[in-house]
PDB file of C-alpha atoms in Angstrom:
ATOM      1  CA  MET A1000       0.574   0.104  -0.052  1.00 49.00           C
ATOM      2  CA  ASP A1001       1.366   3.350  -0.956  1.00 59.00           C
ATOM      3  CA  GLY A1002      -0.563   5.012   1.386  1.00 65.00           C
ATOM      4  CA  LYS A1003      -1.645   7.316   0.147  1.00 74.00           C
ATOM      5  CA  PRO A1004      -5.810   7.347   0.855  1.00 77.00           C
ATOM      6  CA  ASP A1005      -8.970   6.418  -1.457  1.00 94.00           C
ATOM      7  CA  THR A1006     -10.593   8.905  -3.554  1.00 95.00           C
ATOM      8  CA  THR A1007     -13.234   8.732  -5.523  1.00 96.00           C
ATOM      9  CA  ARG A1008     -13.849  11.731  -8.084  1.00 97.00           C
ATOM     10  CA  LEU A1009     -17.363  13.246  -7.359  1.00 98.00           C
ATOM     11  CA  PHE A1010     -19.589  15.802  -9.154  1.00 98.00           C
ATOM     12  CA  LEU A1011     -23.234  17.600  -8.288  1.00 98.00           C
ATOM     13  CA  ALA A1012     -25.664  17.311 -11.720  1.00 98.00           C
ATOM     14  CA  LEU A1013     -28.475  17.479 -13.472  1.00 98.00           C
ATOM     15  CA  TRP A1014     -28.620  14.247 -15.276  1.00 98.00           C
ATOM     16  CA  PRO A1015     -30.740  13.782 -18.779  1.00 97.00           C
ATOM     17  CA  ASP A1016     -33.345  10.620 -18.630  1.00 96.00           C
ATOM     18  CA  PRO A1017     -32.326   9.085 -22.615  1.00 96.00           C
ATOM     19  CA  ALA A1018     -35.254  11.178 -23.982  1.00 96.00           C
ATOM     20  CA  LEU A1019     -33.114  14.110 -23.408  1.00 97.00           C
ATOM     21  CA  ARG A1020     -30.118  12.729 -23.821  1.00 97.00           C
ATOM     22  CA  HIS A1021     -30.587  12.023 -27.217  1.00 97.00           C
ATOM     23  CA  GLN A1022     -32.036  15.833 -27.882  1.00 96.00           C
ATOM     24  CA  LEU A1023     -28.421  17.054 -27.175  1.00 97.00           C
ATOM     25  CA  GLU A1024     -26.324  14.286 -28.775  1.00 96.00           C
ATOM     26  CA  GLU A1025     -28.400  15.848 -32.277  1.00 95.00           C
ATOM     27  CA  ARG A1026     -28.075  19.407 -30.608  1.00 95.00           C
ATOM     28  CA  ARG A1027     -24.209  18.285 -30.360  1.00 96.00           C
ATOM     29  CA  ASP A1028     -23.931  16.692 -33.914  1.00 96.00           C
ATOM     30  CA  ALA A1029     -25.863  20.183 -35.416  1.00 95.00           C
ATOM     31  CA  TRP A1030     -22.413  21.280 -35.316  1.00 96.00           C
ATOM     32  CA  THR A1031     -19.144  21.764 -37.761  1.00 96.00           C
ATOM     33  CA  TRP A1032     -16.525  20.992 -35.897  1.00 97.00           C
ATOM     34  CA  PRO A1033     -12.672  21.275 -36.439  1.00 96.00           C
ATOM     35  CA  ARG A1034     -11.124  18.354 -36.676  1.00 95.00           C
ATOM     36  CA  ALA A1035      -9.000  19.227 -33.898  1.00 96.00           C
ATOM     37  CA  ALA A1036     -12.270  19.093 -31.925  1.00 97.00           C
ATOM     38  CA  SER A1037     -13.270  16.496 -29.235  1.00 97.00           C
ATOM     39  CA  PRO A1038     -17.848  16.387 -28.581  1.00 97.00           C
ATOM     40  CA  VAL A1039     -18.921  15.333 -25.739  1.00 97.00           C
ATOM     41  CA  HIS A1040     -19.589  11.588 -25.718  1.00 96.00           C
ATOM     42  CA  PRO A1041     -23.747  11.169 -25.594  1.00 96.00           C
ATOM     43  CA  ASP A1042     -22.909   9.259 -21.894  1.00 96.00           C
ATOM     44  CA  LYS A1043     -20.770  12.590 -20.471  1.00 97.00           C
ATOM     45  CA  LEU A1044     -23.542  15.077 -20.827  1.00 98.00           C
ATOM     46  CA  HIS A1045     -25.544  16.809 -18.176  1.00 98.00           C
ATOM     47  CA  VAL A1046     -25.404  20.155 -16.407  1.00 98.00           C
ATOM     48  CA  THR A1047     -23.116  20.511 -13.285  1.00 97.00           C
ATOM     49  CA  LEU A1048     -23.794  22.170 -10.151  1.00 98.00           C
ATOM     50  CA  HIS A1049     -20.677  21.535  -8.432  1.00 97.00           C
ATOM     51  CA  PHE A1050     -17.794  19.940  -9.303  1.00 96.00           C
ATOM     52  CA  LEU A1051     -15.923  18.268  -5.708  1.00 96.00           C
ATOM     53  CA  GLY A1052     -13.162  16.794  -7.458  1.00 95.00           C
ATOM     54  CA  ALA A1053     -11.225  13.714  -5.713  1.00 96.00           C
ATOM     55  CA  LEU A1054     -12.841  13.430  -2.521  1.00 97.00           C
ATOM     56  CA  PRO A1055     -11.639  11.245   0.437  1.00 96.00           C
ATOM     57  CA  SER A1056     -14.080   7.190  -0.752  1.00 96.00           C
ATOM     58  CA  GLU A1057     -14.272   6.527   3.078  1.00 96.00           C
ATOM     59  CA  ARG A1058     -16.368   9.460   3.530  1.00 96.00           C
ATOM     60  CA  LEU A1059     -18.892   8.575   0.957  1.00 97.00           C
ATOM     61  CA  PRO A1060     -21.350   7.379   3.171  1.00 97.00           C
ATOM     62  CA  GLU A1061     -21.713  10.589   4.458  1.00 97.00           C
ATOM     63  CA  PHE A1062     -21.471  12.014   1.122  1.00 97.00           C
ATOM     64  CA  LEU A1063     -24.405  10.023  -0.314  1.00 97.00           C
ATOM     65  CA  ALA A1064     -26.533  11.502   2.866  1.00 97.00           C
ATOM     66  CA  GLY A1065     -25.284  14.776   2.872  1.00 97.00           C
ATOM     67  CA  PHE A1066     -26.544  16.282  -0.206  1.00 98.00           C
ATOM     68  CA  ALA A1067     -29.492  16.086  -0.054  1.00 98.00           C
ATOM     69  CA  VAL A1068     -31.368  19.239   0.218  1.00 97.00           C
ATOM     70  CA  PRO A1069     -34.865  19.975  -0.774  1.00 96.00           C
ATOM     71  CA  PHE A1070     -35.543  20.535  -4.760  1.00 97.00           C
ATOM     72  CA  THR A1071     -37.823  22.193  -6.538  1.00 95.00           C
ATOM     73  CA  PRO A1072     -38.484  21.246  -9.978  1.00 97.00           C
ATOM     74  CA  PHE A1073     -37.730  23.410 -12.719  1.00 98.00           C
ATOM     75  CA  GLU A1074     -37.898  23.490 -16.490  1.00 98.00           C
ATOM     76  CA  LEU A1075     -34.752  24.462 -17.820  1.00 98.00           C
ATOM     77  CA  VAL A1076     -34.672  25.940 -21.302  1.00 98.00           C
ATOM     78  CA  LEU A1077     -31.553  25.714 -23.062  1.00 97.00           C
ATOM     79  CA  ASP A1078     -31.791  27.809 -27.146  1.00 95.00           C
ATOM     80  CA  ARG A1079     -28.467  28.950 -26.140  1.00 95.00           C
ATOM     81  CA  ALA A1080     -25.107  27.619 -28.392  1.00 95.00           C
ATOM     82  CA  ALA A1081     -21.964  29.262 -27.435  1.00 94.00           C
ATOM     83  CA  LEU A1082     -18.423  29.122 -28.533  1.00 95.00           C
ATOM     84  CA  TRP A1083     -16.478  30.282 -25.206  1.00 95.00           C
ATOM     85  CA  HIS A1084     -13.045  31.934 -25.355  1.00 88.00           C
ATOM     86  CA  ASN A1085     -10.894  29.077 -24.399  1.00 92.00           C
ATOM     87  CA  GLY A1086     -12.927  26.541 -26.805  1.00 96.00           C
ATOM     88  CA  ILE A1087     -14.842  24.439 -25.253  1.00 97.00           C
ATOM     89  CA  ALA A1088     -19.163  24.260 -26.479  1.00 97.00           C
ATOM     90  CA  VAL A1089     -21.756  24.364 -24.787  1.00 97.00           C
ATOM     91  CA  LEU A1090     -25.578  24.727 -24.868  1.00 97.00           C
ATOM     92  CA  GLU A1091     -26.761  27.271 -22.360  1.00 97.00           C
ATOM     93  CA  PRO A1092     -29.909  28.686 -20.635  1.00 97.00           C
ATOM     94  CA  SER A1093     -29.933  32.197 -21.814  1.00 95.00           C
ATOM     95  CA  ALA A1094     -32.588  32.641 -19.192  1.00 95.00           C
ATOM     96  CA  PRO A1095     -31.626  30.693 -15.841  1.00 96.00           C
ATOM     97  CA  PRO A1096     -34.907  29.617 -14.145  1.00 97.00           C
ATOM     98  CA  PRO A1097     -35.246  31.209 -10.072  1.00 97.00           C
ATOM     99  CA  GLU A1098     -35.106  27.636  -9.343  1.00 97.00           C
ATOM    100  CA  LEU A1099     -31.753  26.698 -11.301  1.00 98.00           C
ATOM    101  CA  PRO A1100     -29.236  28.956  -9.158  1.00 96.00           C
ATOM    102  CA  ALA A1101     -31.286  28.175  -5.362  1.00 97.00           C
ATOM    103  CA  LEU A1102     -30.946  24.721  -5.954  1.00 98.00           C
ATOM    104  CA  HIS A1103     -26.927  25.450  -6.439  1.00 97.00           C
ATOM    105  CA  GLN A1104     -26.818  27.467  -3.202  1.00 96.00           C
ATOM    106  CA  ARG A1105     -28.580  25.141  -1.226  1.00 97.00           C
ATOM    107  CA  LEU A1106     -26.103  22.855  -2.539  1.00 98.00           C
ATOM    108  CA  SER A1107     -23.001  25.593  -2.008  1.00 97.00           C
ATOM    109  CA  GLY A1108     -24.146  25.176   1.906  1.00 97.00           C
ATOM    110  CA  ALA A1109     -24.464  21.140   1.688  1.00 98.00           C
ATOM    111  CA  LEU A1110     -21.020  21.263   0.552  1.00 97.00           C
ATOM    112  CA  ALA A1111     -19.651  23.900   3.878  1.00 97.00           C
ATOM    113  CA  ALA A1112     -21.942  21.595   6.540  1.00 97.00           C
ATOM    114  CA  LEU A1113     -19.954  19.225   5.484  1.00 97.00           C
ATOM    115  CA  GLY A1114     -16.460  20.758   5.981  1.00 97.00           C
ATOM    116  CA  LEU A1115     -15.928  21.508   1.769  1.00 97.00           C
ATOM    117  CA  ALA A1116     -15.764  24.620  -0.356  1.00 93.00           C
ATOM    118  CA  PRO A1117     -17.285  25.013  -2.748  1.00 92.00           C
ATOM    119  CA  GLU A1118     -16.481  27.172  -5.987  1.00 88.00           C
ATOM    120  CA  THR A1119     -16.440  30.656  -5.846  1.00 88.00           C
ATOM    121  CA  ARG A1120     -16.502  31.471  -9.180  1.00 89.00           C
ATOM    122  CA  ALA A1121     -19.764  31.960 -11.078  1.00 93.00           C
ATOM    123  CA  TYR A1122     -21.943  29.346 -11.202  1.00 96.00           C
ATOM    124  CA  ARG A1123     -22.660  29.517 -15.400  1.00 96.00           C
ATOM    125  CA  PRO A1124     -25.423  26.132 -15.903  1.00 98.00           C
ATOM    126  CA  HIS A1125     -24.142  24.812 -19.469  1.00 98.00           C
ATOM    127  CA  VAL A1126     -23.738  21.571 -20.801  1.00 98.00           C
ATOM    128  CA  THR A1127     -20.357  20.778 -22.796  1.00 98.00           C
ATOM    129  CA  LEU A1128     -20.907  20.008 -25.879  1.00 98.00           C
ATOM    130  CA  ALA A1129     -16.597  19.654 -26.616  1.00 98.00           C
ATOM    131  CA  ARG A1130     -14.273  21.203 -25.818  1.00 97.00           C
ATOM    132  CA  ARG A1131     -10.375  22.538 -28.487  1.00 97.00           C
ATOM    133  CA  ALA A1132     -13.500  23.558 -30.166  1.00 97.00           C
ATOM    134  CA  SER A1133     -11.590  26.864 -30.880  1.00 96.00           C
ATOM    135  CA  GLY A1134     -13.266  27.804 -35.266  1.00 95.00           C
ATOM    136  CA  ALA A1135     -16.497  25.144 -34.259  1.00 96.00           C
ATOM    137  CA  VAL A1136     -19.312  26.297 -36.552  1.00 95.00           C
ATOM    138  CA  ALA A1137     -22.449  27.051 -33.895  1.00 93.00           C
ATOM    139  CA  PRO A1138     -26.102  25.349 -35.509  1.00 90.00           C
ATOM    140  CA  GLN A1139     -28.282  28.451 -37.129  1.00 83.00           C
ATOM    141  CA  ALA A1140     -30.860  28.478 -33.771  1.00 74.00           C
ATOM    142  CA  GLY A1141     -32.848  25.780 -33.468  1.00 79.00           C
ATOM    143  CA  ALA A1142     -35.108  24.462 -31.713  1.00 87.00           C
ATOM    144  CA  PRO A1143     -34.200  25.026 -27.773  1.00 94.00           C
ATOM    145  CA  VAL A1144     -34.098  21.555 -25.763  1.00 96.00           C
ATOM    146  CA  LEU A1145     -36.653  22.194 -22.405  1.00 97.00           C
ATOM    147  CA  TRP A1146     -34.960  19.667 -19.750  1.00 98.00           C
ATOM    148  CA  GLN A1147     -38.093  18.869 -16.974  1.00 97.00           C
ATOM    149  CA  ALA A1148     -35.820  19.063 -14.032  1.00 97.00           C
ATOM    150  CA  GLY A1149     -36.993  17.108 -11.564  1.00 97.00           C
ATOM    151  CA  GLY A1150     -34.323  16.576  -9.843  1.00 97.00           C
ATOM    152  CA  TYR A1151     -30.162  15.758  -9.026  1.00 98.00           C
ATOM    153  CA  ALA A1152     -27.746  13.177  -9.341  1.00 98.00           C
ATOM    154  CA  LEU A1153     -24.139  12.633  -7.489  1.00 98.00           C
ATOM    155  CA  VAL A1154     -22.130  10.981 -10.066  1.00 98.00           C
ATOM    156  CA  GLU A1155     -19.145   9.102  -9.549  1.00 97.00           C
ATOM    157  CA  SER A1156     -15.849   9.690 -12.410  1.00 97.00           C
ATOM    158  CA  LYS A1157     -13.535   7.044 -12.619  1.00 95.00           C
ATOM    159  CA  ASN A1158     -11.426   6.480 -15.769  1.00 93.00           C
ATOM    160  CA  GLY A1159     -13.338   8.495 -17.250  1.00 91.00           C
ATOM    161  CA  VAL A1160     -16.993   6.826 -17.402  1.00 95.00           C
ATOM    162  CA  TYR A1161     -19.252   8.184 -15.277  1.00 97.00           C
ATOM    163  CA  THR A1162     -21.629   6.624 -12.878  1.00 97.00           C
ATOM    164  CA  VAL A1163     -24.594   7.885 -11.093  1.00 98.00           C
ATOM    165  CA  LEU A1164     -23.957   7.145  -7.266  1.00 98.00           C
ATOM    166  CA  ARG A1165     -27.865   8.562  -5.977  1.00 98.00           C
ATOM    167  CA  HIS A1166     -30.028  10.194  -7.485  1.00 97.00           C
ATOM    168  CA  TYR A1167     -32.138  12.817  -4.995  1.00 98.00           C
ATOM    169  CA  ALA A1168     -35.494  14.578  -6.227  1.00 92.00           C
TER     170      ALA A1168
END
C-alpha cells in the first residue's frame, strides 16, 4: 500500500433521461466541428451543479446523505449555443429559471456543512458539447431543448466513465 488515501472523483449534476440525452446529442451533432475538436460522448452530457473533485472514499456514505437538499422541479430551457473563449462549445440557457441558482446555493450550503469548499466563481449553467472546439460553427437557431428537471444526481467519474451514485428528487 502506498499510504495515499483512497479517493473518489465526484460531481453534482442535473442528469438527463435517455430521451433528453438524445436531444442533447442531436444539438451537439448539428455543429460543424474543426478537426481538433473533442465532442463530448452522449453518456457524459449533463449540467454540472458543483464539481467536487477527488474526495476521501471513506466519506462517501456521509456525502450521499449530506447532499440531499430541498428540491423544487423546474424547466430549464437550453436555447443558446455558444463557443466560450477557451474553446469550450456549450448549450446554455439565455435565462436560467430561479430554481436553478437556488438549488446551486442550497448545495453550496450542503458542501459547507460537510466541510467542503464550494467553487467561488460565478455559476454558469451549461451542457458542455465539445472541448478544443475553437473555430467550431454553431448551428443556426434551432428549437430549444426543454429540460424538465425533476431532480439531480451525485456522479462518480472514474477512468473516463460516469456513474450515477444517487438520484435526488
